[in-house]
PDB file of C-alpha atoms in Angstrom:
ATOM      1  CA  UNK A   1      14.460  49.860 -28.630  1.00 55.00           C
ATOM      2  CA  UNK A   2      14.733  46.383 -30.174  1.00 60.00           C
ATOM      3  CA  UNK A   3      16.698  45.138 -27.141  1.00 59.00           C
ATOM      4  CA  UNK A   4      13.957  46.296 -24.754  1.00 62.00           C
ATOM      5  CA  UNK A   5      11.226  44.551 -26.778  1.00 60.00           C
ATOM      6  CA  UNK A   6      13.255  41.326 -26.821  1.00 61.00           C
ATOM      7  CA  UNK A   7      13.864  41.586 -23.092  1.00 56.00           C
ATOM      8  CA  UNK A   8      10.145  42.113 -22.464  1.00 59.00           C
ATOM      9  CA  UNK A   9       9.294  39.076 -24.603  1.00 59.00           C
ATOM     10  CA  UNK A  10      11.843  36.992 -22.743  1.00 54.00           C
ATOM     11  CA  UNK A  11      10.527  38.215 -19.392  1.00 54.00           C
ATOM     12  CA  UNK A  12       6.963  37.391 -20.409  1.00 53.00           C
ATOM     13  CA  UNK A  13       8.069  33.986 -21.703  1.00 52.00           C
ATOM     14  CA  UNK A  14       9.949  33.245 -18.457  1.00 50.00           C
ATOM     15  CA  UNK A  15       6.932  34.249 -16.376  1.00 49.00           C
ATOM     16  CA  UNK A  16       4.516  32.104 -18.402  1.00 45.00           C
ATOM     17  CA  UNK A  17       6.940  29.169 -18.265  1.00 44.00           C
ATOM     18  CA  UNK A  18       7.255  29.487 -14.488  1.00 45.00           C
ATOM     19  CA  UNK A  19       3.469  29.554 -14.054  1.00 42.00           C
ATOM     20  CA  UNK A  20       3.033  26.521 -16.314  1.00 39.00           C
ATOM     21  CA  UNK A  21       5.784  24.547 -14.571  1.00 45.00           C
ATOM     22  CA  UNK A  22       4.313  25.349 -11.159  1.00 42.00           C
ATOM     23  CA  UNK A  23       0.837  24.324 -12.317  1.00 40.00           C
ATOM     24  CA  UNK A  24       2.198  21.102 -13.837  1.00 41.00           C
ATOM     25  CA  UNK A  25       4.050  20.237 -10.633  1.00 41.00           C
ATOM     26  CA  UNK A  26       0.935  20.864  -8.530  1.00 42.00           C
ATOM     27  CA  UNK A  27      -1.126  18.807 -10.945  1.00 48.00           C
ATOM     28  CA  UNK A  28       1.409  15.955 -10.895  1.00 49.00           C
ATOM     29  CA  UNK A  29       1.421  16.005  -7.094  1.00 54.00           C
ATOM     30  CA  UNK A  30      -2.376  15.824  -7.035  1.00 61.00           C
ATOM     31  CA  UNK A  31      -2.213  12.963  -9.579  1.00 84.00           C
ATOM     32  CA  UNK A  32       0.121  10.987  -7.289  1.00 85.00           C
ATOM     33  CA  UNK A  33      -2.241  11.562  -4.376  1.00 87.00           C
ATOM     34  CA  UNK A  34      -5.219  10.414  -6.463  1.00 89.00           C
ATOM     35  CA  UNK A  35      -3.324   7.320  -7.650  1.00 91.00           C
ATOM     36  CA  UNK A  36      -2.186   6.299  -4.197  1.00 89.00           C
ATOM     37  CA  UNK A  37      -5.664   6.885  -2.754  1.00 91.00           C
ATOM     38  CA  UNK A  38      -7.112   4.692  -5.518  1.00 94.00           C
ATOM     39  CA  UNK A  39      -4.502   2.037  -4.734  1.00 96.00           C
ATOM     40  CA  UNK A  40      -5.344   2.186  -1.026  1.00 93.00           C
ATOM     41  CA  UNK A  41      -9.051   1.773  -1.797  1.00 96.00           C
ATOM     42  CA  UNK A  42      -8.281  -1.180  -4.076  1.00 97.00           C
ATOM     43  CA  UNK A  43      -6.202  -2.825  -1.333  1.00 97.00           C
ATOM     44  CA  UNK A  44      -8.951  -2.224   1.233  1.00 97.00           C
ATOM     45  CA  UNK A  45     -11.546  -3.792  -1.081  1.00 98.00           C
ATOM     46  CA  UNK A  46      -9.234  -6.753  -1.715  1.00 98.00           C
ATOM     47  CA  UNK A  47      -8.686  -7.233   2.041  1.00 98.00           C
ATOM     48  CA  UNK A  48     -12.447  -7.132   2.543  1.00 98.00           C
ATOM     49  CA  UNK A  49     -12.845  -9.862  -0.092  1.00 98.00           C
ATOM     50  CA  UNK A  50     -10.312 -12.082   1.683  1.00 98.00           C
ATOM     51  CA  UNK A  51     -11.843 -11.329   5.076  1.00 98.00           C
ATOM     52  CA  UNK A  52     -15.271 -12.384   3.819  1.00 98.00           C
ATOM     53  CA  UNK A  53     -13.877 -15.728   2.702  1.00 98.00           C
ATOM     54  CA  UNK A  54     -12.329 -16.350   6.103  1.00 97.00           C
ATOM     55  CA  UNK A  55     -15.583 -15.378   7.833  1.00 97.00           C
ATOM     56  CA  UNK A  56     -17.544 -17.814   5.671  1.00 97.00           C
ATOM     57  CA  UNK A  57     -15.234 -20.397   4.144  1.00 96.00           C
ATOM     58  CA  UNK A  58     -18.033 -21.692   1.898  1.00 96.00           C
ATOM     59  CA  UNK A  59     -17.610 -18.478  -0.155  1.00 97.00           C
ATOM     60  CA  UNK A  60     -13.942 -19.272  -0.836  1.00 98.00           C
ATOM     61  CA  UNK A  61     -13.007 -19.215  -4.491  1.00 98.00           C
ATOM     62  CA  UNK A  62      -9.293 -19.639  -5.117  1.00 98.00           C
ATOM     63  CA  UNK A  63      -9.337 -17.397  -8.194  1.00 98.00           C
ATOM     64  CA  UNK A  64     -10.994 -14.509  -6.303  1.00 98.00           C
ATOM     65  CA  UNK A  65      -8.748 -15.033  -3.286  1.00 98.00           C
ATOM     66  CA  UNK A  66      -5.697 -14.974  -5.572  1.00 98.00           C
ATOM     67  CA  UNK A  67      -6.974 -11.891  -7.389  1.00 98.00           C
ATOM     68  CA  UNK A  68      -7.413 -10.085  -4.057  1.00 98.00           C
ATOM     69  CA  UNK A  69      -3.944 -11.125  -2.843  1.00 98.00           C
ATOM     70  CA  UNK A  70      -2.421 -10.050  -6.165  1.00 98.00           C
ATOM     71  CA  UNK A  71      -4.201  -6.694  -5.961  1.00 98.00           C
ATOM     72  CA  UNK A  72      -2.494  -6.047  -2.634  1.00 98.00           C
ATOM     73  CA  UNK A  73       0.835  -7.485  -3.817  1.00 97.00           C
ATOM     74  CA  UNK A  74       0.869  -5.270  -6.912  1.00 98.00           C
ATOM     75  CA  UNK A  75       0.153  -2.082  -4.960  1.00 97.00           C
ATOM     76  CA  UNK A  76       2.452  -2.627  -1.974  1.00 97.00           C
ATOM     77  CA  UNK A  77       6.216  -2.944  -1.596  1.00 96.00           C
ATOM     78  CA  UNK A  78       8.168  -0.668  -3.927  1.00 95.00           C
ATOM     79  CA  UNK A  79       5.029   0.637  -5.624  1.00 95.00           C
ATOM     80  CA  UNK A  80       3.602   1.855  -2.327  1.00 94.00           C
ATOM     81  CA  UNK A  81       6.948   3.341  -1.307  1.00 94.00           C
ATOM     82  CA  UNK A  82       7.216   5.200  -4.614  1.00 92.00           C
ATOM     83  CA  UNK A  83       3.799   6.782  -4.041  1.00 90.00           C
ATOM     84  CA  UNK A  84       5.267   8.478  -0.984  1.00 88.00           C
ATOM     85  CA  UNK A  85       8.666   9.389  -2.433  1.00 84.00           C
ATOM     86  CA  UNK A  86       8.233  13.103  -1.730  1.00 75.00           C
ATOM     87  CA  UNK A  87       6.324  15.251   0.681  1.00 61.00           C
ATOM     88  CA  UNK A  88       2.839  16.107  -0.451  1.00 55.00           C
ATOM     89  CA  UNK A  89       1.504  19.245   1.166  1.00 54.00           C
ATOM     90  CA  UNK A  90      -2.047  18.890   0.008  1.00 59.00           C
ATOM     91  CA  UNK A  91      -5.359  19.042   1.760  1.00 65.00           C
ATOM     92  CA  UNK A  92      -6.311  15.888  -0.129  1.00 70.00           C
ATOM     93  CA  UNK A  93      -3.430  13.902   1.369  1.00 78.00           C
ATOM     94  CA  UNK A  94      -3.750  12.144   4.697  1.00 82.00           C
ATOM     95  CA  UNK A  95      -0.085  11.137   4.672  1.00 84.00           C
ATOM     96  CA  UNK A  96       1.920  12.248   7.658  1.00 85.00           C
ATOM     97  CA  UNK A  97       5.071  14.300   7.162  1.00 84.00           C
ATOM     98  CA  UNK A  98       7.076  11.726   9.126  1.00 89.00           C
ATOM     99  CA  UNK A  99       7.112   9.296   6.173  1.00 90.00           C
ATOM    100  CA  UNK A 100      10.149  11.053   4.735  1.00 88.00           C
ATOM    101  CA  UNK A 101      11.834  11.273   8.139  1.00 91.00           C
ATOM    102  CA  UNK A 102      11.279   7.559   8.793  1.00 93.00           C
ATOM    103  CA  UNK A 103      11.798   6.360   5.221  1.00 93.00           C
ATOM    104  CA  UNK A 104      13.447   3.044   6.139  1.00 94.00           C
ATOM    105  CA  UNK A 105      10.645   2.105   8.517  1.00 94.00           C
ATOM    106  CA  UNK A 106       7.943   3.051   5.997  1.00 94.00           C
ATOM    107  CA  UNK A 107       9.657   1.068   3.241  1.00 95.00           C
ATOM    108  CA  UNK A 108      10.003  -1.952   5.539  1.00 94.00           C
ATOM    109  CA  UNK A 109       6.275  -1.826   6.339  1.00 95.00           C
ATOM    110  CA  UNK A 110       5.408  -1.547   2.631  1.00 95.00           C
ATOM    111  CA  UNK A 111       7.661  -4.537   1.948  1.00 95.00           C
ATOM    112  CA  UNK A 112       6.072  -6.561   4.776  1.00 94.00           C
ATOM    113  CA  UNK A 113       2.660  -5.887   3.281  1.00 95.00           C
ATOM    114  CA  UNK A 114       3.845  -7.233  -0.056  1.00 96.00           C
ATOM    115  CA  UNK A 115       5.373 -10.336   1.588  1.00 94.00           C
ATOM    116  CA  UNK A 116       2.083 -11.207   3.301  1.00 95.00           C
ATOM    117  CA  UNK A 117       0.176 -10.731   0.045  1.00 96.00           C
ATOM    118  CA  UNK A 118       2.645 -13.053  -1.727  1.00 95.00           C
ATOM    119  CA  UNK A 119       2.030 -15.682   0.979  1.00 95.00           C
ATOM    120  CA  UNK A 120      -1.735 -15.343   0.455  1.00 97.00           C
ATOM    121  CA  UNK A 121      -1.292 -15.717  -3.307  1.00 97.00           C
ATOM    122  CA  UNK A 122       0.715 -18.904  -2.755  1.00 95.00           C
ATOM    123  CA  UNK A 123      -2.010 -20.275  -0.479  1.00 96.00           C
ATOM    124  CA  UNK A 124      -4.632 -19.689  -3.185  1.00 97.00           C
ATOM    125  CA  UNK A 125      -2.464 -21.445  -5.749  1.00 97.00           C
ATOM    126  CA  UNK A 126      -1.973 -24.455  -3.444  1.00 96.00           C
ATOM    127  CA  UNK A 127      -5.678 -24.681  -2.637  1.00 97.00           C
ATOM    128  CA  UNK A 128      -7.760 -24.465  -5.821  1.00 97.00           C
ATOM    129  CA  UNK A 129     -10.771 -26.308  -4.378  1.00 96.00           C
ATOM    130  CA  UNK A 130     -12.734 -25.570  -1.204  1.00 97.00           C
ATOM    131  CA  UNK A 131     -10.884 -23.779   1.598  1.00 97.00           C
ATOM    132  CA  UNK A 132      -9.054 -26.476   3.563  1.00 97.00           C
ATOM    133  CA  UNK A 133      -8.607 -26.407   7.316  1.00 95.00           C
ATOM    134  CA  UNK A 134      -4.864 -25.882   6.754  1.00 95.00           C
ATOM    135  CA  UNK A 135      -5.584 -22.324   5.521  1.00 96.00           C
ATOM    136  CA  UNK A 136      -7.367 -21.482   8.784  1.00 95.00           C
ATOM    137  CA  UNK A 137      -5.818 -20.517  12.084  1.00 90.00           C
ATOM    138  CA  UNK A 138      -6.085 -23.044  14.838  1.00 81.00           C
ATOM    139  CA  UNK A 139      -7.797 -22.109  18.117  1.00 77.00           C
ATOM    140  CA  UNK A 140      -5.387 -20.366  20.456  1.00 65.00           C
ATOM    141  CA  UNK A 141      -2.800 -19.673  17.762  1.00 62.00           C
ATOM    142  CA  UNK A 142      -0.878 -16.441  18.391  1.00 59.00           C
ATOM    143  CA  UNK A 143      -1.533 -13.690  15.874  1.00 55.00           C
ATOM    144  CA  UNK A 144       1.811 -11.889  15.796  1.00 54.00           C
ATOM    145  CA  UNK A 145       1.783  -9.644  18.836  1.00 48.00           C
ATOM    146  CA  UNK A 146      -0.680  -6.889  17.901  1.00 48.00           C
ATOM    147  CA  UNK A 147      -0.256  -3.886  15.641  1.00 46.00           C
ATOM    148  CA  UNK A 148       3.189  -3.059  17.017  1.00 47.00           C
ATOM    149  CA  UNK A 149       4.371  -6.652  17.200  1.00 47.00           C
ATOM    150  CA  UNK A 150       7.126  -8.274  15.258  1.00 50.00           C
ATOM    151  CA  UNK A 151       6.608  -9.285  11.680  1.00 63.00           C
ATOM    152  CA  UNK A 152       7.498 -12.539   9.990  1.00 68.00           C
ATOM    153  CA  UNK A 153      10.191 -11.885   7.403  1.00 64.00           C
ATOM    154  CA  UNK A 154      11.399 -15.425   6.870  1.00 72.00           C
ATOM    155  CA  UNK A 155       9.903 -16.765   3.627  1.00 76.00           C
ATOM    156  CA  UNK A 156       9.903 -20.367   4.855  1.00 78.00           C
ATOM    157  CA  UNK A 157       8.112 -19.446   8.080  1.00 80.00           C
ATOM    158  CA  UNK A 158       5.585 -17.382   6.121  1.00 82.00           C
ATOM    159  CA  UNK A 159       4.816 -20.197   3.706  1.00 81.00           C
ATOM    160  CA  UNK A 160       4.431 -22.680   6.582  1.00 85.00           C
ATOM    161  CA  UNK A 161       1.824 -20.686   8.501  1.00 90.00           C
ATOM    162  CA  UNK A 162      -1.902 -20.826   7.772  1.00 94.00           C
ATOM    163  CA  UNK A 163      -3.074 -18.238   5.229  1.00 95.00           C
ATOM    164  CA  UNK A 164      -5.446 -16.775   7.793  1.00 96.00           C
ATOM    165  CA  UNK A 165      -2.481 -16.049  10.066  1.00 93.00           C
ATOM    166  CA  UNK A 166      -0.636 -14.314   7.207  1.00 94.00           C
ATOM    167  CA  UNK A 167      -3.817 -12.330   6.547  1.00 95.00           C
ATOM    168  CA  UNK A 168      -3.985 -11.174  10.178  1.00 93.00           C
ATOM    169  CA  UNK A 169      -0.332 -10.166  10.046  1.00 93.00           C
ATOM    170  CA  UNK A 170      -1.087  -8.227   6.862  1.00 95.00           C
ATOM    171  CA  UNK A 171      -3.968  -6.399   8.564  1.00 95.00           C
ATOM    172  CA  UNK A 172      -1.710  -5.614  11.522  1.00 93.00           C
ATOM    173  CA  UNK A 173       0.805  -4.187   9.059  1.00 94.00           C
ATOM    174  CA  UNK A 174      -1.887  -1.899   7.633  1.00 94.00           C
ATOM    175  CA  UNK A 175      -2.838  -0.803  11.156  1.00 93.00           C
ATOM    176  CA  UNK A 176       0.797  -0.153  12.074  1.00 93.00           C
ATOM    177  CA  UNK A 177       1.322   1.997   9.001  1.00 92.00           C
ATOM    178  CA  UNK A 178      -1.886   3.985   9.451  1.00 91.00           C
ATOM    179  CA  UNK A 179      -1.196   4.522  13.140  1.00 92.00           C
ATOM    180  CA  UNK A 180       2.356   5.679  12.478  1.00 92.00           C
ATOM    181  CA  UNK A 181       2.110   7.530   9.171  1.00 91.00           C
ATOM    182  CA  UNK A 182      -1.469   8.644   8.562  1.00 86.00           C
ATOM    183  CA  UNK A 183      -2.993  11.894   9.781  1.00 81.00           C
ATOM    184  CA  UNK A 184      -6.649  11.934  10.719  1.00 74.00           C
TER     185      UNK A 184
END
């Protein structure tokens, strides 16, 4: 009789533990989705800040430009890749299932995004006053070949180009990733 009662207690304990573990895993998955969505919104707001300064260079403030670049830098690269480390089958997620299948490509795109943000940060540090003409693209300057074009990975080449060009490459990187890995 005692053995049966102990077995029932163990069975009940195992069942409760399984339910709690499943709930915790689902909650953790939803937390990752919420965090990465918040990071994406922060990066979009930062890109909008930078875009506004390029549209009207009189609004340029190096500290705000740097803050926006750093916001993107801090949420891209390895951080962005880690947000998509496992499949998230959730109605809240807009991530495509091909991220895991094309892990190297996704990680490369996340790294490119970080590289462009680092270049923008450097431009803000070099230009603490009004936005100089050297930060702007020159008329007729190529913008990197469109959303599926090649990306600049050479640090020297990145630091030598106008910040506006690096910004356009960064936006193309966002477009490439959304086109390839985001479900609508």
